[in-house]
Coordinates of C-alpha atoms and ligand atoms in Angstrom, one line a residue:
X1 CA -49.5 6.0 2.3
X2 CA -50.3 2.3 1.3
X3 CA -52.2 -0.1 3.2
X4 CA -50.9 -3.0 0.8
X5 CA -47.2 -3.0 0.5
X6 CA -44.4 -1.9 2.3
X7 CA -45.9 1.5 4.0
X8 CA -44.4 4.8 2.3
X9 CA -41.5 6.3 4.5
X10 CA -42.0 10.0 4.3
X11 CA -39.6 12.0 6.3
X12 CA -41.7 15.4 7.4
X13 CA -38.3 16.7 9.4
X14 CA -34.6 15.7 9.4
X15 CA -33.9 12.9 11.1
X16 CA -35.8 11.3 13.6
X17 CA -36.6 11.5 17.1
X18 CA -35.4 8.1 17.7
X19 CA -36.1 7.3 21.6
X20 CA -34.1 4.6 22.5
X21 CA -35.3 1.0 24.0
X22 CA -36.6 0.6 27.3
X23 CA -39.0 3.1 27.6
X24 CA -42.0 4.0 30.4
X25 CA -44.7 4.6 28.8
X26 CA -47.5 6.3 30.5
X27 CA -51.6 5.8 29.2
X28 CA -54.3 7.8 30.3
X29 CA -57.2 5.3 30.3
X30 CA -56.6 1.6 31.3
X31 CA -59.1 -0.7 29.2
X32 CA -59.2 -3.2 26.7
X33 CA -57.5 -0.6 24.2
X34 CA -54.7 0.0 26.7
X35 CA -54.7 -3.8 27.7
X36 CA -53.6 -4.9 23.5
X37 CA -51.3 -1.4 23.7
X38 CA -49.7 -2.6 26.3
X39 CA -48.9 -6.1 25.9
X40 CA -47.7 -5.0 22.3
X41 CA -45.4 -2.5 24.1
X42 CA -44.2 -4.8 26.7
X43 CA -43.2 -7.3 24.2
X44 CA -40.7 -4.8 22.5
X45 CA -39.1 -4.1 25.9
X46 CA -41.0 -0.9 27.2
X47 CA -43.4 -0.7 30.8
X48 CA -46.5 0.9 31.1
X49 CA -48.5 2.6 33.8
X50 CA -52.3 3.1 33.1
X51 CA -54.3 5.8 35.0
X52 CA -57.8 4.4 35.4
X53 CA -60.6 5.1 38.0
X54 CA -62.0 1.4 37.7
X55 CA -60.7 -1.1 40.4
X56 CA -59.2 -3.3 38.4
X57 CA -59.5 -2.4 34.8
X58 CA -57.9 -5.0 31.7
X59 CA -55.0 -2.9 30.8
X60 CA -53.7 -4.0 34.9
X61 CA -52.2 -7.0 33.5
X62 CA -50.0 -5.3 31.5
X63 CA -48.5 -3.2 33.3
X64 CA -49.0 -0.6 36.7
X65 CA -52.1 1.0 37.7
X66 CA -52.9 4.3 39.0
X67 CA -56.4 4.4 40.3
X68 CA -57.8 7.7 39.9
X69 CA -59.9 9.9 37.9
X70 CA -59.4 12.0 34.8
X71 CA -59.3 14.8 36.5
X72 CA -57.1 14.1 39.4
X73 CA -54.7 16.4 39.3
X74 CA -52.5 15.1 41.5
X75 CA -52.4 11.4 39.9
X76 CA -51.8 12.9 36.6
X77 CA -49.2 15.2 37.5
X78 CA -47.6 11.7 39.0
X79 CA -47.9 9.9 35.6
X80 CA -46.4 12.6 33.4
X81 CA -43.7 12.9 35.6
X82 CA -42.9 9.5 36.4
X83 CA -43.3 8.2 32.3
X84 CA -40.8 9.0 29.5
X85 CA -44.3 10.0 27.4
X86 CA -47.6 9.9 28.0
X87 CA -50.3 8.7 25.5
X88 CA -54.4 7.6 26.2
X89 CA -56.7 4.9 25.2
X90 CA -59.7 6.8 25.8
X91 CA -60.2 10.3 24.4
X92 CA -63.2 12.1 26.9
X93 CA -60.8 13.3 29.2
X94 CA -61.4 17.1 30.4
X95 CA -59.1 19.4 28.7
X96 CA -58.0 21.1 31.7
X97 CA -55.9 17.4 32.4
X98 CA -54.9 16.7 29.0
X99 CA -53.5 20.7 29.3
X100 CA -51.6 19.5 32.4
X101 CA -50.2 16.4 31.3
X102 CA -48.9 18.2 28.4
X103 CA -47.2 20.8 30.3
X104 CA -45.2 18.9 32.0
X105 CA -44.2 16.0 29.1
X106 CA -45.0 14.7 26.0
X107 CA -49.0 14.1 24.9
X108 CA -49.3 12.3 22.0
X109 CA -51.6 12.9 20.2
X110 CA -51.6 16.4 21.5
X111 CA -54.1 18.5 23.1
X112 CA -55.3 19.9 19.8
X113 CA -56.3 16.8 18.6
X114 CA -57.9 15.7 21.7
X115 CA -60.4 19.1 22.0
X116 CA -61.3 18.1 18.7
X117 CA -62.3 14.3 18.9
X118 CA -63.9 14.8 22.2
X119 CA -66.3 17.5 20.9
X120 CA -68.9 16.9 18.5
X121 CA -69.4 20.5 17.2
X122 CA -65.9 21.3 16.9
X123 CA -65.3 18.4 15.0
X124 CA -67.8 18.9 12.5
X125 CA -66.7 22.3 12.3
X126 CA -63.1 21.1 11.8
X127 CA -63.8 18.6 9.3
X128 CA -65.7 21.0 7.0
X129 CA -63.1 23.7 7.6
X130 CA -60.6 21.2 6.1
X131 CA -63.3 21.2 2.9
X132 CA -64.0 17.2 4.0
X133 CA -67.7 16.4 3.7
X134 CA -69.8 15.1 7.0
X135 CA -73.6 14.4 7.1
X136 CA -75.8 17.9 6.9
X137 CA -75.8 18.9 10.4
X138 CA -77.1 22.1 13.3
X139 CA -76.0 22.7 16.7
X140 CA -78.5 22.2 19.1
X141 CA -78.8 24.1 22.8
X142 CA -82.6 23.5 23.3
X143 CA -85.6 22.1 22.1
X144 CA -86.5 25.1 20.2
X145 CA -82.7 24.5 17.9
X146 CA -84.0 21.0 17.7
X147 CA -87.8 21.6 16.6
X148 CA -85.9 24.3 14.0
X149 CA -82.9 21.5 12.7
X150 CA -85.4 18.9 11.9
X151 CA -87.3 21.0 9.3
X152 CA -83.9 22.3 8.5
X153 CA -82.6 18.8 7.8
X154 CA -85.7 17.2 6.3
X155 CA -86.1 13.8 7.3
X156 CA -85.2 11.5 9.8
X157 CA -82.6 12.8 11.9
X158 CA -80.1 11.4 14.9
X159 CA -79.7 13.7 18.2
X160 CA -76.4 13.2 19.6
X161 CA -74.5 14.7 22.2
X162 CA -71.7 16.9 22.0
X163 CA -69.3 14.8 24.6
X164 CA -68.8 11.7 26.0
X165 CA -70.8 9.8 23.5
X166 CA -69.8 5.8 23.0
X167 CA -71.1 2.7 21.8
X168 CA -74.8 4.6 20.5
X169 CA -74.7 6.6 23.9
X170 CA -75.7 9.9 24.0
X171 CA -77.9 9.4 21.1
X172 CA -81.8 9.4 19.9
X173 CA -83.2 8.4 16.9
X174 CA -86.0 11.4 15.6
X175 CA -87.6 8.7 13.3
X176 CA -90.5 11.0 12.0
X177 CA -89.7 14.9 11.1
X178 CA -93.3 15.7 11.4
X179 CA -93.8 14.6 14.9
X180 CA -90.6 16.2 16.4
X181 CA -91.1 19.4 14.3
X182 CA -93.2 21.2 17.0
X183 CA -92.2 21.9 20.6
X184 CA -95.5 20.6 22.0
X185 CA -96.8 21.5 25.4
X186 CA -98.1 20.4 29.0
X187 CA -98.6 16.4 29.2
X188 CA -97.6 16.2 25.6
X189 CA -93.5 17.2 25.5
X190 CA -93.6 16.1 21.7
X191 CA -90.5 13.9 20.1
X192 CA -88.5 17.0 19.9
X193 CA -88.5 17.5 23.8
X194 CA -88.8 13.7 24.6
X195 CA -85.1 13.4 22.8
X196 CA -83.8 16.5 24.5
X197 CA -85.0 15.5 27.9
X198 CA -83.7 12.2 26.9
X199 CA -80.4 12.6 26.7
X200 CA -80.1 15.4 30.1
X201 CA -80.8 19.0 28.1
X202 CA -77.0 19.0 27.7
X203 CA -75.3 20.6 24.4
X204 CA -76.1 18.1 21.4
X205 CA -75.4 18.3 17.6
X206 CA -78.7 17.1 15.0
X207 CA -77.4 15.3 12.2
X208 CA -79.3 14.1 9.1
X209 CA -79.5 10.0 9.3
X210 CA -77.8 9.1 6.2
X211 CA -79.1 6.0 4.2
X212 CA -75.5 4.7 3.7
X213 CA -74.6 1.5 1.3
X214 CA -71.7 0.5 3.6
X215 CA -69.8 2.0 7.0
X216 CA -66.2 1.7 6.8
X217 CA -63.0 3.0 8.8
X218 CA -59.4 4.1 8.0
X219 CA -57.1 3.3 11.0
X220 CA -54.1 5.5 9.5
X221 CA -50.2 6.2 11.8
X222 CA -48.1 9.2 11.7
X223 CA -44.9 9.0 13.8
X224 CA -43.2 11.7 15.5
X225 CA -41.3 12.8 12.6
X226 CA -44.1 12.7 10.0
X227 CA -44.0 8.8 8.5
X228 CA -47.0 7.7 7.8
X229 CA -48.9 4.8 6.6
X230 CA -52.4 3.1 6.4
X231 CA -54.6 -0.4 6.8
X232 CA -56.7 -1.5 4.5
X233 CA -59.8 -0.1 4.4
X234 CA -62.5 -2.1 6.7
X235 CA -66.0 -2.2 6.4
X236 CA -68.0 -2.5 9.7
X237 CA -71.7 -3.7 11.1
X238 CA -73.3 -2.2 13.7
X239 CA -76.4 -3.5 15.9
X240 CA -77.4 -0.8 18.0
X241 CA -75.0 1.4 17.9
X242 CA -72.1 -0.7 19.1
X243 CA -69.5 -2.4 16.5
X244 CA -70.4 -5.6 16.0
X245 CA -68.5 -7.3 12.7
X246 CA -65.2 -5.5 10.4
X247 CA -64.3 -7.1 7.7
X248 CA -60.8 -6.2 5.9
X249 CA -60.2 -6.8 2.4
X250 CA -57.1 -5.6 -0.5
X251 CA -58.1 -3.2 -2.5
X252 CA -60.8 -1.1 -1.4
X253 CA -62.2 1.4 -4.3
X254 CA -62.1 3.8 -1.6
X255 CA -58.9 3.2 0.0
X256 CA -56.6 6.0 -1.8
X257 CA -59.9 8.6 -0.7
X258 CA -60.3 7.6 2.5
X259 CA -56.2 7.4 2.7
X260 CA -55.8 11.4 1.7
X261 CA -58.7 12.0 4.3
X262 CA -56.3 10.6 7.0
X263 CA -53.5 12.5 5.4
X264 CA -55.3 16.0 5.9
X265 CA -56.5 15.6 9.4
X266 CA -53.3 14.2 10.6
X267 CA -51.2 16.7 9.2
X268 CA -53.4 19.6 10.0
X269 CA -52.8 18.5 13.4
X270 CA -49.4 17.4 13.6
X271 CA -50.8 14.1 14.9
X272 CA -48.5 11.6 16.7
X273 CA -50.0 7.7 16.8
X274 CA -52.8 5.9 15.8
X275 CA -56.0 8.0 14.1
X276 CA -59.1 6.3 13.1
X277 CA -61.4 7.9 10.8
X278 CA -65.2 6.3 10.8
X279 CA -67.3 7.5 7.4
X280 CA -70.8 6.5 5.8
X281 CA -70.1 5.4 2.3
X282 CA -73.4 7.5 0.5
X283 CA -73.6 7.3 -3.2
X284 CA -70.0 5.7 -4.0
X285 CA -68.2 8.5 -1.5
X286 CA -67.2 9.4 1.6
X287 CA -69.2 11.4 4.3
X288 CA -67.2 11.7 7.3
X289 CA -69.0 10.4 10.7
X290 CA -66.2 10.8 13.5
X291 CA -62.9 10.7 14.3
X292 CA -60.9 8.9 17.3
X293 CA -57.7 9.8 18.3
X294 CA -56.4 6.5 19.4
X295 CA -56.5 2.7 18.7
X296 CA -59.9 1.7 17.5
X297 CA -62.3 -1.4 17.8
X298 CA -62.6 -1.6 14.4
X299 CA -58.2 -1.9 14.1
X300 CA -58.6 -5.0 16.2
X301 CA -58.3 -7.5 13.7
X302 CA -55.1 -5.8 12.4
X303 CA -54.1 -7.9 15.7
X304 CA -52.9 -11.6 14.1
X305 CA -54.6 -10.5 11.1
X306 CA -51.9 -8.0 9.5
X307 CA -48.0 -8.0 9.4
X308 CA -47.9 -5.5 12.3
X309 CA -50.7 -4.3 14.5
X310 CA -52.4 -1.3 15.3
X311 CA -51.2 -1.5 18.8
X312 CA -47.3 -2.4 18.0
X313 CA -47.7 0.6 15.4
X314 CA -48.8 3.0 17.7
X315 CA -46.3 2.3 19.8
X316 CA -43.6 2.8 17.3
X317 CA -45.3 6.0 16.5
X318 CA -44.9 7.4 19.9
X319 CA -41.1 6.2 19.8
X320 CA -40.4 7.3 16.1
X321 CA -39.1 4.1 15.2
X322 CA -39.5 2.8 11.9
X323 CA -43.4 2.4 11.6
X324 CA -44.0 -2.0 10.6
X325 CA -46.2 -3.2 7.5
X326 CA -50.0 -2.6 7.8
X327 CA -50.4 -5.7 5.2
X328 CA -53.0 -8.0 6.0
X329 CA -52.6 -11.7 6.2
X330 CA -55.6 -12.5 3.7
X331 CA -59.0 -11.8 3.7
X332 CA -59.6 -10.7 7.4
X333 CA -62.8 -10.6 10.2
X334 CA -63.5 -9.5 13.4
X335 CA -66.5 -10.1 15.8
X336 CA -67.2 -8.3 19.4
X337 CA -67.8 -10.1 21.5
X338 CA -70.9 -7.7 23.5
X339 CA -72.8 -8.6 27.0
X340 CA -71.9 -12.5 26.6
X341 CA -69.0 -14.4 25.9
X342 CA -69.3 -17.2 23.8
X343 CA -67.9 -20.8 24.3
X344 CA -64.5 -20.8 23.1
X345 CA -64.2 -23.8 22.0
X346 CA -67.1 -23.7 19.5
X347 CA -65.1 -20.8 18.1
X348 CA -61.7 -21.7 18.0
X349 CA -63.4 -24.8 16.2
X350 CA -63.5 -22.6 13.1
X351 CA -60.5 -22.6 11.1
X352 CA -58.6 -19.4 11.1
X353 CA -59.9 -18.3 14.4
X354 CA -58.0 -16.6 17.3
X355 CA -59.9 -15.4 20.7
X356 CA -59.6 -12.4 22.7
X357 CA -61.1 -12.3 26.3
X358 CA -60.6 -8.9 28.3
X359 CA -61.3 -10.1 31.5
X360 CA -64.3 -7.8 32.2
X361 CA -67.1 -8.5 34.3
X362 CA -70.5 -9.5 31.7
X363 CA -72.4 -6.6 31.7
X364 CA -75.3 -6.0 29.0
X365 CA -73.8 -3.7 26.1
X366 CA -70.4 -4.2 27.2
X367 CA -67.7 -5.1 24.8
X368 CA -65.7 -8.1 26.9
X369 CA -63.6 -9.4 24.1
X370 CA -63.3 -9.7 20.1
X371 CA -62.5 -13.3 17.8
X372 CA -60.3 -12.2 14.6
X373 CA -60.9 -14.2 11.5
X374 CA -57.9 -14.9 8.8
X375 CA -58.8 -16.5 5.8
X376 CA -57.1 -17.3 2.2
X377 CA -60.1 -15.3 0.1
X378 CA -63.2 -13.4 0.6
X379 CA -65.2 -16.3 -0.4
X380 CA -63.8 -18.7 2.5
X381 CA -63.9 -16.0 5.0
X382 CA -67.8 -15.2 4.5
X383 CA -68.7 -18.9 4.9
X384 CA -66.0 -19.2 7.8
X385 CA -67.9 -15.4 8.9
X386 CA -71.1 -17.0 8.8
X387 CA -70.4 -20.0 11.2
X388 CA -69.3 -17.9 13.7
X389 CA -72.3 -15.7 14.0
X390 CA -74.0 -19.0 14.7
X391 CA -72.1 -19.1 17.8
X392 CA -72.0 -15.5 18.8
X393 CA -74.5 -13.5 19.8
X394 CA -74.9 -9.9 18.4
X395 CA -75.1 -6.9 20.4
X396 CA -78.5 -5.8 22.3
X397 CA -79.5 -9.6 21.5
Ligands
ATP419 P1 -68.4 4.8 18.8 O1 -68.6 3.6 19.5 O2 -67.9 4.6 17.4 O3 -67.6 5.9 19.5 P2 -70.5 6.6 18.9 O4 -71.4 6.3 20.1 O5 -69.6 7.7 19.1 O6 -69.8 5.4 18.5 P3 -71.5 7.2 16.2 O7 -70.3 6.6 15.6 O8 -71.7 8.6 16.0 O9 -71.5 7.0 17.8 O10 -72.8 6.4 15.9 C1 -72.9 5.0 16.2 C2 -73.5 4.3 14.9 O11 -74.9 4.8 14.8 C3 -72.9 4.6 13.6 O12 -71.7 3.8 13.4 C4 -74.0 4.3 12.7 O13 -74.2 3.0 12.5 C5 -75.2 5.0 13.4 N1 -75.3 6.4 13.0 C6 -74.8 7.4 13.7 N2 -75.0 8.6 13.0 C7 -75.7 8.3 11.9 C8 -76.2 9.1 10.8 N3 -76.1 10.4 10.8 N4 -76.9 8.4 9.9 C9 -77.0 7.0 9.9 N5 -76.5 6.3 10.9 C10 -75.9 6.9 11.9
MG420 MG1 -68.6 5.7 16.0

């Protein structure tokens, strides 16, 4: 793979699958992620039907929306039949439905994949099985497992849960090992209980907090028969646990590491689309954090920022067409825009600028759209960076 030229074309099988144009593409999940999906789809001639509980979710405007939940059987029997494929934009859908999509057409990325990136434990457990390295971590199913992992661990430590977690959800902080390392007792529940109680008494994972120099992400393709290809490394900033700034650059000392990392997990799995890998840069190397099987938030700038998009790639993918260059066009930024959005005008008064509103409601913590940043060097893009987070707000601010 290469993230700076022309992507490698490596033929796993004979031949390809080749779908021809036209296509209906079916997505389970119908948000922002299937919104920029979709509108990349449409524009190479394919429709799209998102299956979405929420009323009127941003992936509506581009294309048909079934409104029902993840595990309404009847409504996902109705998209795999009525779509050529099926693929999803949001990964913590139960099994059981992924299972019965699958059955009855394509799921790309498959099941496997999915029971992995939905589940905490397993993916830990898949990772290392794989030899990659992930942050020192126990499996926790009551306070007792968490009292024991923290002295296990040593130092400060992060609870998370198994599923469903997004955005910092599902997670608490156990600052100080020495408070949380006893179970405490009646009117005094001690950290260790206050955490589990915290986030429901539901299956968790403790991981050891890992002073990092730098978070960064590899949004890597693999197509149907087995082409592959890369971005550029991106390093990312996060306030409070939701993504607030990437920045993409050429020529990342970590880019051929993080590259084979991608190269491993997707062929383990015989992955089909887009695969982001999120890791903590410790020491020079790479500790794997989490996986997701799908477009990511941190791929967003590769959107006007490289010579063909995560979204237009993933779509490709799906198809087995030829996969497009993942080059960038410069030095490249993005921003979230969280809660708030900014005024436009103020940012599209930076040079380089291009804005992305989702059409979602302003909510507190909710991502409602992204600004991506092209600039000619690193140097330009920082200062063109730094005027911009004069006129955004960060998130949980
Ligand atoms: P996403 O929105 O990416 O799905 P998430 O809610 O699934 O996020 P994580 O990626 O596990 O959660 O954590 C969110 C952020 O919290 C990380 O990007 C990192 O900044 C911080 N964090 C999580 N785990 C650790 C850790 N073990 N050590 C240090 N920081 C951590
Ligand atoms: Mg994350």
């Amino acid at each position: 793979m290469s993230g700076h030229e022309a992507p490698a074309r490596v033929p796993r099988v004979e031949g390809r699958t080749g779908e021809p144009a036209g296509l209906h593409i079916g997505v389970v999940g119908g948000g922002q992620l299937g919104q920029m999906l979709g509108l990349a789809g449409v524009a190479m001639g394919h429709r799209f039907t998102f299956l979405d509980p929420a009323s009127e979710p941003p992936a509506a405007s581009a294309g048909r929306h079934i409104r029902a939940e993840f595990d309404d059987v009847e409504a996902l029997e109705r998209l795999a039949v009525e779509c050529d494929l099926v693929t999803l934009e949001f990964e913590n859908i139960p099994q059981a439905s992924a299972e019965r999509i699958a059955a009855r057409n394509c799921l790309m990325p498959g099941v496997a994949a999915l029971a992995i990136a939905q589940d905490r434990l397993e993916e830990k457990q898949f990772l290392e099985g794989l030899g990659l390295r992930v942050a020192p971590w126990v499996q926790v199913d009551s306070v007792r497992d968490i009292v024991q992992g923290v002295a296990h661990l040593g130092g400060p430590s992060i609870l998370k849960t198994r599923r469903f977690g997004y955005d910092g959800k599902g997670q608490v902080r156990l600052a100080d090992p020495a408070h949380a390392a006893h179970e405490g007792g009646p009117g005094n529940p001690g950290e260790a209980a206050s955490a589990w109680q915290a986030l429901g008494g539901v299956p968790a994972v403790l991981e050891q907090m890992q002073h990092f120099e730098r978070e960064v992400s590899i949004v890597a393709v693999r197509s149907r028969s087995g082409e592959q290809c890369a971005y550029p490394l991106v390093t990312n900033i996060h306030r409070h646990g939701i993504l607030w700034q990437t920045t993409a650059h050429r020529g990342d000392p970590l880019q051929a590491e993080a590259e084979r990392v991608a190269t491993r997990v997707m062929e383990t799995l015989d992955y089909v689309g887009v695969l982001t890998i999120e890791f903590f840069v410790v020491d020079g190397r790479l500790v794997v954090n989490e996986m997701a099987p799908r477009v990511h938030n941190s791929g967003h700038w590769t959107l006007g920022g490289a010579r063909t998009s995560q979204f237009e790639n993933h779509v490709r993918a799906l198809l087995d067409w030829p996969l497009g260059d993942t080059a960038p066009l410069g030095d490249v930024g993005m921003l979230n825009l969280v809660g708030n959005l900014p005024d436009p005008i103020a940012v599209l008064s930076v040079p380089g600028t291009r804005w992305h509103d989702y059409g979602k409601t302003p909510r507190p913590g909710r991502k409602l759209g992204h600004v991506t940043l092209t600039a000619p060097d690193a140097t330009t893009l920082e200062s063109r960076l730094e005027q911009l987070r004069e006129r955004i707000v960060p998130p949980g601010e």
